Coordinates of C-alpha atoms in Angstrom, one line a residue:
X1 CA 4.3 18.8 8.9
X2 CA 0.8 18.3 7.7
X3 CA 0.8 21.6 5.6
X4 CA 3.2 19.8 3.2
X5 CA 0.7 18.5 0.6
X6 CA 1.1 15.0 -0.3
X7 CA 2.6 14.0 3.0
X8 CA -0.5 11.6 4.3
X9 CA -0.4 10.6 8.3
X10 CA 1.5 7.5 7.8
X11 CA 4.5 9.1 6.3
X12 CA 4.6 11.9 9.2
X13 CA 4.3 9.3 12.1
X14 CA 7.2 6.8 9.9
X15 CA 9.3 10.4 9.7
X16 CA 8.8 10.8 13.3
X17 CA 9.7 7.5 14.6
X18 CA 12.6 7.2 12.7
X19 CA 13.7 11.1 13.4
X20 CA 12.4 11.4 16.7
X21 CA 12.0 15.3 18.2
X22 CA 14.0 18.0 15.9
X23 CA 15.1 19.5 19.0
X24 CA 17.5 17.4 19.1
X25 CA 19.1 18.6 15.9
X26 CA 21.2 21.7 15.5
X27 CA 21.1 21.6 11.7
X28 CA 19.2 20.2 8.9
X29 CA 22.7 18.7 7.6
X30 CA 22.7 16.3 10.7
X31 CA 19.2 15.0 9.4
X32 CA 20.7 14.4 6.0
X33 CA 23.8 12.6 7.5
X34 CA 21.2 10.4 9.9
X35 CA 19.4 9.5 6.8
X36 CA 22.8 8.7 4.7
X37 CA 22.3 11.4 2.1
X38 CA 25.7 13.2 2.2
X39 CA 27.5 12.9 -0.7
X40 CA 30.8 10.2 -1.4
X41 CA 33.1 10.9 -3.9
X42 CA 35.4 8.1 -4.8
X43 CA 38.8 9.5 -6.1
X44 CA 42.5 8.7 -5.7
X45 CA 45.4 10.9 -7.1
X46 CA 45.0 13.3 -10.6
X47 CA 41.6 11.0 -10.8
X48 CA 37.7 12.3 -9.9
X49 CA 35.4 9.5 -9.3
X50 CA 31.8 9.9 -9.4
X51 CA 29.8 11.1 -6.4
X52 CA 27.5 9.0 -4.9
X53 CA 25.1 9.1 -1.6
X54 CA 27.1 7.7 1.9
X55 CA 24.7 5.5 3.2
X56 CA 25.9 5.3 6.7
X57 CA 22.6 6.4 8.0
X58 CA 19.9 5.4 8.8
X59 CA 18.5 2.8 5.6
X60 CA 14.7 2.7 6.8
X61 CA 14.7 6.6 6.9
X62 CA 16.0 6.8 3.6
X63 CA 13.3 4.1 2.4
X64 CA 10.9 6.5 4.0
X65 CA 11.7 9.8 2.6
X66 CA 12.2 7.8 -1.2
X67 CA 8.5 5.9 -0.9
X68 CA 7.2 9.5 0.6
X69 CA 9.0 11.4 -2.9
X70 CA 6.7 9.6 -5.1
X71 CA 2.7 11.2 -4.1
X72 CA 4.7 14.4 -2.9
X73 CA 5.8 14.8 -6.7
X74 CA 2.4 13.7 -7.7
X75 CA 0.8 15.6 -6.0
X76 CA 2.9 18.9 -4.7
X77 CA 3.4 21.8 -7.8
X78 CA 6.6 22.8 -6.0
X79 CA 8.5 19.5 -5.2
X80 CA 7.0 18.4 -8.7
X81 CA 8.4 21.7 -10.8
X82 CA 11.6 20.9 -9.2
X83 CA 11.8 17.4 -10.1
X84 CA 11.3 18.9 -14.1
X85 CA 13.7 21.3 -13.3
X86 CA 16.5 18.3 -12.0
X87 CA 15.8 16.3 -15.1
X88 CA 15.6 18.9 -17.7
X89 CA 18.3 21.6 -17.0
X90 CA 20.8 21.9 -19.8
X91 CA 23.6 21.4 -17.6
X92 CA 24.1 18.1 -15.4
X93 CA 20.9 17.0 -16.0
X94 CA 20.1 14.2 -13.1
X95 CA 18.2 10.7 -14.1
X96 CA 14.6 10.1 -12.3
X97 CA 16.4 8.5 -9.1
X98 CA 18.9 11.3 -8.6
X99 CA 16.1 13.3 -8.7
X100 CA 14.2 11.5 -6.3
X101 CA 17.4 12.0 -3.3
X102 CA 18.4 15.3 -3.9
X103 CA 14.5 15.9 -3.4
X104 CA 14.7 13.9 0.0
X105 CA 17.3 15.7 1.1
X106 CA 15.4 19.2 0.2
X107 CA 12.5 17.4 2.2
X108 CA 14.7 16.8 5.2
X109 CA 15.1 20.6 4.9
X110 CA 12.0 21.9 4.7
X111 CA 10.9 19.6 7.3
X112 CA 13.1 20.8 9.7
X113 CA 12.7 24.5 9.0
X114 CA 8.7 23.8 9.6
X115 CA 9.6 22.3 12.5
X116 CA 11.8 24.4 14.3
X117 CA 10.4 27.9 13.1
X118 CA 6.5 26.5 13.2
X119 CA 5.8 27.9 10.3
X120 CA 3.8 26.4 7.6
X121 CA 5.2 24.9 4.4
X122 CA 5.4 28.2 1.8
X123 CA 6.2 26.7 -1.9
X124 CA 6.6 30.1 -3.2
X125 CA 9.2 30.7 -0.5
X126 CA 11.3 27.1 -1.6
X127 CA 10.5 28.1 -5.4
X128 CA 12.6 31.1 -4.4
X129 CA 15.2 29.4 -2.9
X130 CA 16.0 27.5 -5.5
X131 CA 16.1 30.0 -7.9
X132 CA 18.4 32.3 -6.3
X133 CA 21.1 29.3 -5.4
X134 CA 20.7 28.5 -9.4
X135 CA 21.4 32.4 -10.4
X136 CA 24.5 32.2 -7.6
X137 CA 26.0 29.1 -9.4
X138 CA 25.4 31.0 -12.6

């Protein structure tokens, strides 16, 4: 976890306590439903409502991962180019704070794949990632 750049010790050990081991985890998506980042959408009938993050989990994990967001943008080329990206794309562009959770939840992902594979972080490898599940949308 400490080949994540801008991730200081603090952060890790808060991740950790609130996470505990990832072996207990069969899939990143039941980190991002322990932290209460799965999406709500609030419709009834003909009608869409806007979509908006759960919060059934865990609310001092997601207070974690958002105050951890801020010096990983500042700091990290990868987690910062995609935060432009987020903001700036021509189509549904997301506001600073949007930006910010759908980053924690690609954090909750990368942190488990690091975890369970022990590999280091590879920002070319999550650049390309991203890029090829933006050409598939296209």
């Amino acid at each position: 976890m400490k080949t994540v750049d801008g991730l200081g010790d603090a952060t890790i050990i808060d991740l950790l306590a609130e996470i505990g081991s990832f072996a207990h985890y069969r899939d990143p998506r039941q980190l991002v439903k322990l932290a209460g980042l799965t999406l709500k959408e609030n419709s009834s009938g003909q009608r869409k409502g806007q979509k908006h993050i759960s919060k059934r989990g865990r609310k001092r994990l997601r207070s974690v991962l958002f105050r951890a967001m801020i010096p990983l943008i500042r700091h990290n080329e990868a987690f910062r180019e995609l935060h432009e990206y987020y903001t700036t794309r021509s189509v549904n562009p997301l506001t600073g704070k949007q930006s910010i959770v759908a980053l924690c939840r690609k954090l909750l992902n990368v942190l488990f794949a690091i975890c369970t594979k022990k590999q280091a972080f590879d920002a070319e490898r999550m650049k390309q990632d991203v890029l090829s599940q933006v050409q598939r949308a296209a």
